[in-house]
Amino acid sequence: MLVGCDGALSIVDPAGPAARSIALLWWVMLVGGVLIFGLVMVLIALSFRKRAACEDDAGSARLWIVKLGIAFPVTVLLALLAYGLVIGEQLLPRESGETVIVRAEARQWAWNFSYDDLPGRTTQDVLHIPAGRPVDISITSTDVIHSFWVPRLAGKLDAIPGHVNTLRIEADRPGTYQGLSAEFSGSGYDRFTFQVIAHDETGWQAFLTGETE
Amino acid sequence: MTDILRIVIAPLVWLAAFTTVYALHGLVCGHAIGGMPFGTISVPRLLLVSAYALAICAQIILLISLYARRFATQSEFVRFVSRATGWTALVATVWTLLPTVTMSHCL
Amino acid sequence: MKALERHREFSRIWASAPGFKGLFSTVNHTDLGRMFLVTAFFFFIVGGILAMLIRAQLATPHSAFAEPDLYNQIFTMHGTIMMFLFAIPTFEGLAVYLLPKLLGTRDLAFPRLTAYGYWCYVFGGGMLLFSMLFGIAPDSGWFMYPPLTGAISSPGINTDFWLIGITFVEISAIAAAVEITVSILKFRAPGMSLARMPIFAWYALVTALMILTGFPPLILGSILLEVERAFGLPFFQAEFGGDSLLWQHLFWLFGHPEVYIIFLPAAGVISTVLPVMCRTTLLGYGWIVAAAVALAFLSFGLWVHHMFTTGIPHMGLAFFSAASTLVAVPTGVQIFAWIGTMWKGRPDLRLPMLHILGFFVTFVIGGLTGVMVAVVPFDWQAHDTAFVTAHLHYVLFGGFVFPILAGLYYWLPHFTGRQRFFYLGEAAFALIFTGFHVTFLAMHWVGLLGQRRRISTYMPEDGWTTINLISSIGGFILAIGIAMVLIEVILHMLTSRRSPRNPWSAGTLEWAMIIPPAPYNFASLPHVTSREPFTDDPELAVRLASGEGYLGRPNDLRETLTVEITSGKPDYHVIYPTNTHLPIIMAAVTGTFFLSLLLKAYWCIPIAVIGVAALAWRWVWVLGRKQDLPVQDIGHGIELPNASTVEHSPGWWGSLFLLVANATFFGSLLFGFAFLWTVAPGWPPPAWFDASAVELALGTTGAMVGAAAIRRARRANALRQPPLAWLGLCFAGTLTVAIAAAAITLRVPAPVEHAYAATLLVLGSYALFHASLGMLMVAFLVSRTALGFTSAARKTEFPVVQLWIDYLGVIAILVFLVVHLTGWLS
């Protein structure tokens, strides 16, 4: 179990486009990080070799500080920053015709979900979405700060009193996904979870016509 | 004390510019100046990019002054450190405010 | 005079009162530095025990060890204690102990302030400990987000303990920061130019300046939240025009620099210890100084990266993501400069070096995961999970605890005068290193598997059981290692053999003295010509002890000298105050103020405020003289004026840097006002301020008259004319400011109904407070002048008062403009 990636709440077991691109980002960063860590450790280990002392301070400063200390991180970081920002742009909830809009309202310790396509219907602690379509969740809170997070589908976004934040999620396939509130909210925080049920096309139509409990 | 100021001035100006641009961004997004077009380019973008350009100009002027003989300091050490922080501030300005040009602004 | 005789004479002048009782009246930096370090280590143990409780709770699923209510107190106090009562005070203690010795002088700039800061720390920390023992400790997490910490969701006294206790402790941080800044800039050995300062002093200077500008936003936030809780002023309540995000901005505006405030002193220790362990000098001194300065500034542009999931538009996040990646560059410069230093020399695997290697392994991993969470999309997933917990422990344990342990073993012979004898340290290092990585490496993974931070329990089917059990076992290994360090240090202090002087063959001045150090540090002050004076002249210690340096003649006063900031040329002569109970009494009365707030005994607050004012008056009063001091001969044919006769006395410098902190506080307040106005929901307010041109004109004129009059008073005094009439005019001007400010506080619309009015009330009160302070200062100067404590030569109190009156003028005019103009504009 120690190195398995699967799990109902695992961000390295993605089940939607947003979570998948972030999981890829993680693996890229992990490989890069391990390589850089290895390089630094090798350089430290090599300093223990027996050798003549080096007296050329200016030359050492050029090598160690200008090349390794400045040029190397600047290159790596610029590439990573660009990669991260491009992914971030792609995950934004831009306007599009086929988005489903859901309102999520948090309080200690329950989520209420209501649906623009189905006025009047609210569900508590269970969110219904269609699979394979982008869903925009408008998130807010009525008491303290909470956070809406379905790890296998997308990143998290806070529910803040007086503000409405919009998060885009999408599930590749029908199924049930675990959700969490991920901002500490007092004594009921441990158990503050919810479920996302992604329906196939017929199931979603059934939900919209009120046939699903 | 002037030597201490010489070392911190450029990064201080970066910090001021950085905070100002962030505040400006909050202001245009908070107050729905968002959509207004100005020719082919939107007003918020124009504001943010001009602030960015201004900040870079300020840093270049500071850096030139740090190299100028007119404002020279007695201490070679202070000269080195202040130029290093001057370069840092210029790079920081270009680097940290680049999103004004490349990112979508109010999403 | 022989060296021994000189030693006895100086010891008599500088010694604290004998025995245990001496601790309460000591103002000596060596004593206070040790007291700071011991107290901080005590809190480290307490915080560590809390960490063990957390690991015990999380070791198995369905744990019934602690209920959530108790568990929430445990993790909140663990974070709070480690940050505020261990890390920052450890820096303060180390700096207080070491700086005068490294800088080649006899004490810090303001010895009584050091003591006051220490007692504020002890009393404030004591309040938090008390709350924990009685089960009423803060329980909302160490960053205390409202509305969870507001009066509705947290009605108990728990939150108040945090807000009030931590603000009290922060007085100590601000005091120490002012102290350290002025000491490094002015109190150095002759010849020690900026370029020749020991590298630790540079790091301490940068850190102190960061404390001065980083802590005020949190102090402001704590005050606003406490005022909201106690009196219902709705700064953070969305339905009344407040915004809980304001707290997050203020908190992280402090909280991110805080991380570097903790790391930089530790980096200073590494830059000092590593070259000695490698028998060489530091590579790239100038680069490292520039990197530290760059790091300090960049760290103020990172705060929003703690708020990536709060719904701020992506461009806003991008600025901070960019800054957060950029900050890795100056860190990289330092890391590679240190590795280059190791290549340059011949590293020896002695105990401090082992801890430095522990630092490298741990901190580099922490830095790399730090870059990962700086990337916005990844942070959307990782935020508030165990991944972040693991990351921050890698940074803080790697970037602070390992270097501090290296420093502890390096300076242990200096603290105690003994050699290390019980070789427990190597085994302790192995346990600490192994235990740490076993605890936290896999914790990254369990975070990726979805374990949130701050949960008190989990289910077997979550799949986190194995990793958590391993983490807990690692935690206990780590604890055993720390316990062994403690045992070794205690045994060492009790029984070890005496250490030779300079056991590591270091080149810095702190080793050019007898160890453990005498209370006066140096029998005469060295003339410094390089960064490593003790390497250049191995006989330096003996020559200083036999009085060959400056100020080598004991004359019944605690004397030292200051230097010009850049060049290190001798500037003026300083006489220190001696042992006194004033600091502990002042801290106790300050504590009464905070206690009255905590217990809502508001009747007691005016008494405490008057008490503090009276003690502060006495504090400054006892330094005065009725005769002019002649120019002082410091030896080697140099004569210096006394500090009482100069324009910029230590008091002026101290005021200047205190005002830097104060201006940051005021700036944060204005930022808060602008933030609420533009971002918070629930605006416009139901009622606007009824602006008055008369009050605006009156207040502004008063401020300008005050500033002009204090200048005339100063000039009159210099020309040997009586300054009293001008001082009277200055008082009148300041009084006018006070009246105009009081008018604002009385006339604001109902402050409990909207954050707008509440903020105006705070702005008005801020101006009123400073005007009252200005009046007190002018009254003080009038008394001094009337009783003959000033003269054309003893003029140094005039510039200090002028500085405060000028500051009052600026902030008062800004407050009047902001308040009245917002009234009109609407």
mmCIF file of C-alpha atoms in Angstrom, chain C residues 687-801:
data_model
loop_
_atom_site.group_PDB
_atom_site.id
_atom_site.type_symbol
_atom_site.label_atom_id
_atom_site.label_comp_id
_atom_site.label_asym_id
_atom_site.label_seq_id
_atom_site.Cartn_x
_atom_site.Cartn_y
_atom_site.Cartn_z
ATOM 1 C CA ALA C 687 -23.955 55.834 6.795
ATOM 2 C CA TRP C 688 -20.910 57.893 5.788
ATOM 3 C CA PHE C 689 -18.724 60.038 7.978
ATOM 4 C CA ASP C 690 -19.978 63.593 8.286
ATOM 5 C CA ALA C 691 -16.865 65.393 7.034
ATOM 6 C CA SER C 692 -15.906 68.729 8.561
ATOM 7 C CA ALA C 693 -13.625 71.261 6.870
ATOM 8 C CA VAL C 694 -13.004 72.949 10.219
ATOM 9 C CA GLU C 695 -11.715 69.815 11.914
ATOM 10 C CA LEU C 696 -9.602 68.924 8.912
ATOM 11 C CA ALA C 697 -8.026 72.386 8.813
ATOM 12 C CA LEU C 698 -7.530 72.471 12.577
ATOM 13 C CA GLY C 699 -5.887 69.048 12.760
ATOM 14 C CA THR C 700 -3.630 69.630 9.769
ATOM 15 C CA THR C 701 -2.528 73.033 11.056
ATOM 16 C CA GLY C 702 -1.866 71.593 14.506
ATOM 17 C CA ALA C 703 0.368 68.911 13.024
ATOM 18 C CA MET C 704 2.349 71.448 11.021
ATOM 19 C CA VAL C 705 2.672 73.884 13.909
ATOM 20 C CA GLY C 706 3.940 71.060 16.127
ATOM 21 C CA ALA C 707 6.591 70.055 13.613
ATOM 22 C CA ALA C 708 7.713 73.663 13.047
ATOM 23 C CA ALA C 709 7.792 74.497 16.761
ATOM 24 C CA ILE C 710 9.958 71.528 17.763
ATOM 25 C CA ARG C 711 12.485 72.630 15.125
ATOM 26 C CA ARG C 712 12.559 76.156 16.531
ATOM 27 C CA ALA C 713 12.926 74.764 20.049
ATOM 28 C CA ARG C 714 15.877 72.676 18.929
ATOM 29 C CA ARG C 715 17.539 75.623 17.254
ATOM 30 C CA ALA C 716 16.914 77.881 20.254
ATOM 31 C CA ASN C 717 18.537 75.310 22.521
ATOM 32 C CA ALA C 718 21.570 75.080 20.236
ATOM 33 C CA LEU C 719 21.889 78.892 20.335
ATOM 34 C CA ARG C 720 21.715 78.842 24.171
ATOM 35 C CA GLN C 721 18.310 80.559 24.140
ATOM 36 C CA PRO C 722 15.481 79.191 26.297
ATOM 37 C CA PRO C 723 13.438 76.716 24.191
ATOM 38 C CA LEU C 724 10.491 76.504 26.576
ATOM 39 C CA ALA C 725 8.153 78.852 24.675
ATOM 40 C CA TRP C 726 8.656 76.873 21.475
ATOM 41 C CA LEU C 727 8.095 73.641 23.330
ATOM 42 C CA GLY C 728 4.867 75.097 24.675
ATOM 43 C CA LEU C 729 3.764 75.918 21.130
ATOM 44 C CA CYS C 730 4.668 72.404 20.050
ATOM 45 C CA PHE C 731 2.542 71.020 22.858
ATOM 46 C CA ALA C 732 -0.371 73.200 21.781
ATOM 47 C CA GLY C 733 -0.075 72.016 18.190
ATOM 48 C CA THR C 734 0.028 68.387 19.286
ATOM 49 C CA LEU C 735 -2.951 68.958 21.551
ATOM 50 C CA THR C 736 -4.891 70.338 18.578
ATOM 51 C CA VAL C 737 -4.089 67.179 16.651
ATOM 52 C CA ALA C 738 -5.333 65.143 19.600
ATOM 53 C CA ILE C 739 -8.589 67.074 19.679
ATOM 54 C CA ALA C 740 -9.187 66.691 15.943
ATOM 55 C CA ALA C 741 -8.430 62.948 16.207
ATOM 56 C CA ALA C 742 -10.716 62.588 19.227
ATOM 57 C CA ALA C 743 -13.458 64.294 17.213
ATOM 58 C CA ILE C 744 -13.198 61.556 14.594
ATOM 59 C CA THR C 745 -13.489 58.792 17.169
ATOM 60 C CA LEU C 746 -16.526 60.468 18.717
ATOM 61 C CA ARG C 747 -18.326 61.303 15.488
ATOM 62 C CA VAL C 748 -17.965 58.137 13.394
ATOM 63 C CA PRO C 749 -21.252 56.458 12.491
ATOM 64 C CA ALA C 750 -22.090 53.392 14.619
ATOM 65 C CA PRO C 751 -18.908 51.316 14.295
ATOM 66 C CA VAL C 752 -20.566 47.985 15.107
ATOM 67 C CA GLU C 753 -22.818 48.332 12.081
ATOM 68 C CA HIS C 754 -20.228 48.484 9.331
ATOM 69 C CA ALA C 755 -16.546 47.853 8.763
ATOM 70 C CA TYR C 756 -16.226 51.345 7.230
ATOM 71 C CA ALA C 757 -17.047 53.123 10.463
ATOM 72 C CA ALA C 758 -15.079 50.563 12.448
ATOM 73 C CA THR C 759 -11.973 51.259 10.368
ATOM 74 C CA LEU C 760 -12.381 55.013 10.741
ATOM 75 C CA LEU C 761 -12.590 54.529 14.474
ATOM 76 C CA VAL C 762 -9.289 52.644 14.424
ATOM 77 C CA LEU C 763 -7.673 55.319 12.233
ATOM 78 C CA GLY C 764 -8.840 58.075 14.568
ATOM 79 C CA SER C 765 -7.673 56.157 17.624
ATOM 80 C CA TYR C 766 -4.281 55.598 16.023
ATOM 81 C CA ALA C 767 -3.828 59.341 15.477
ATOM 82 C CA LEU C 768 -5.133 60.074 18.975
ATOM 83 C CA PHE C 769 -2.686 57.601 20.510
ATOM 84 C CA HIS C 770 0.264 59.149 18.715
ATOM 85 C CA ALA C 771 -0.829 62.647 19.580
ATOM 86 C CA SER C 772 -1.027 61.667 23.261
ATOM 87 C CA LEU C 773 2.407 60.083 22.989
ATOM 88 C CA GLY C 774 3.713 63.273 21.375
ATOM 89 C CA MET C 775 2.269 65.372 24.193
ATOM 90 C CA LEU C 776 3.914 63.100 26.758
ATOM 91 C CA MET C 777 7.251 63.453 25.008
ATOM 92 C CA VAL C 778 7.038 67.224 24.757
ATOM 93 C CA ALA C 779 6.059 67.383 28.440
ATOM 94 C CA PHE C 780 9.095 65.251 29.211
ATOM 95 C CA LEU C 781 11.356 67.585 27.281
ATOM 96 C CA VAL C 782 9.853 70.592 29.057
ATOM 97 C CA SER C 783 10.572 68.998 32.459
ATOM 98 C CA ARG C 784 14.102 68.130 31.418
ATOM 99 C CA THR C 785 14.790 71.624 30.196
ATOM 100 C CA ALA C 786 13.199 73.273 33.234
ATOM 101 C CA LEU C 787 15.245 71.142 35.644
ATOM 102 C CA GLY C 788 18.526 71.714 33.840
ATOM 103 C CA PHE C 789 19.034 68.313 32.238
ATOM 104 C CA THR C 790 19.569 69.824 28.789
ATOM 105 C CA SER C 791 22.075 72.339 27.574
ATOM 106 C CA ALA C 792 23.428 73.540 24.258
ATOM 107 C CA ALA C 793 25.798 70.572 24.437
ATOM 108 C CA ARG C 794 23.406 68.026 26.000
ATOM 109 C CA LYS C 795 20.963 68.422 23.139
ATOM 110 C CA THR C 796 20.411 64.855 22.111
ATOM 111 C CA GLU C 797 16.818 64.545 23.336
ATOM 112 C CA PHE C 798 15.561 67.260 20.976
ATOM 113 C CA PRO C 799 16.163 65.306 17.741
ATOM 114 C CA VAL C 800 14.490 62.233 19.239
ATOM 115 C CA VAL C 801 11.327 64.138 20.120
#
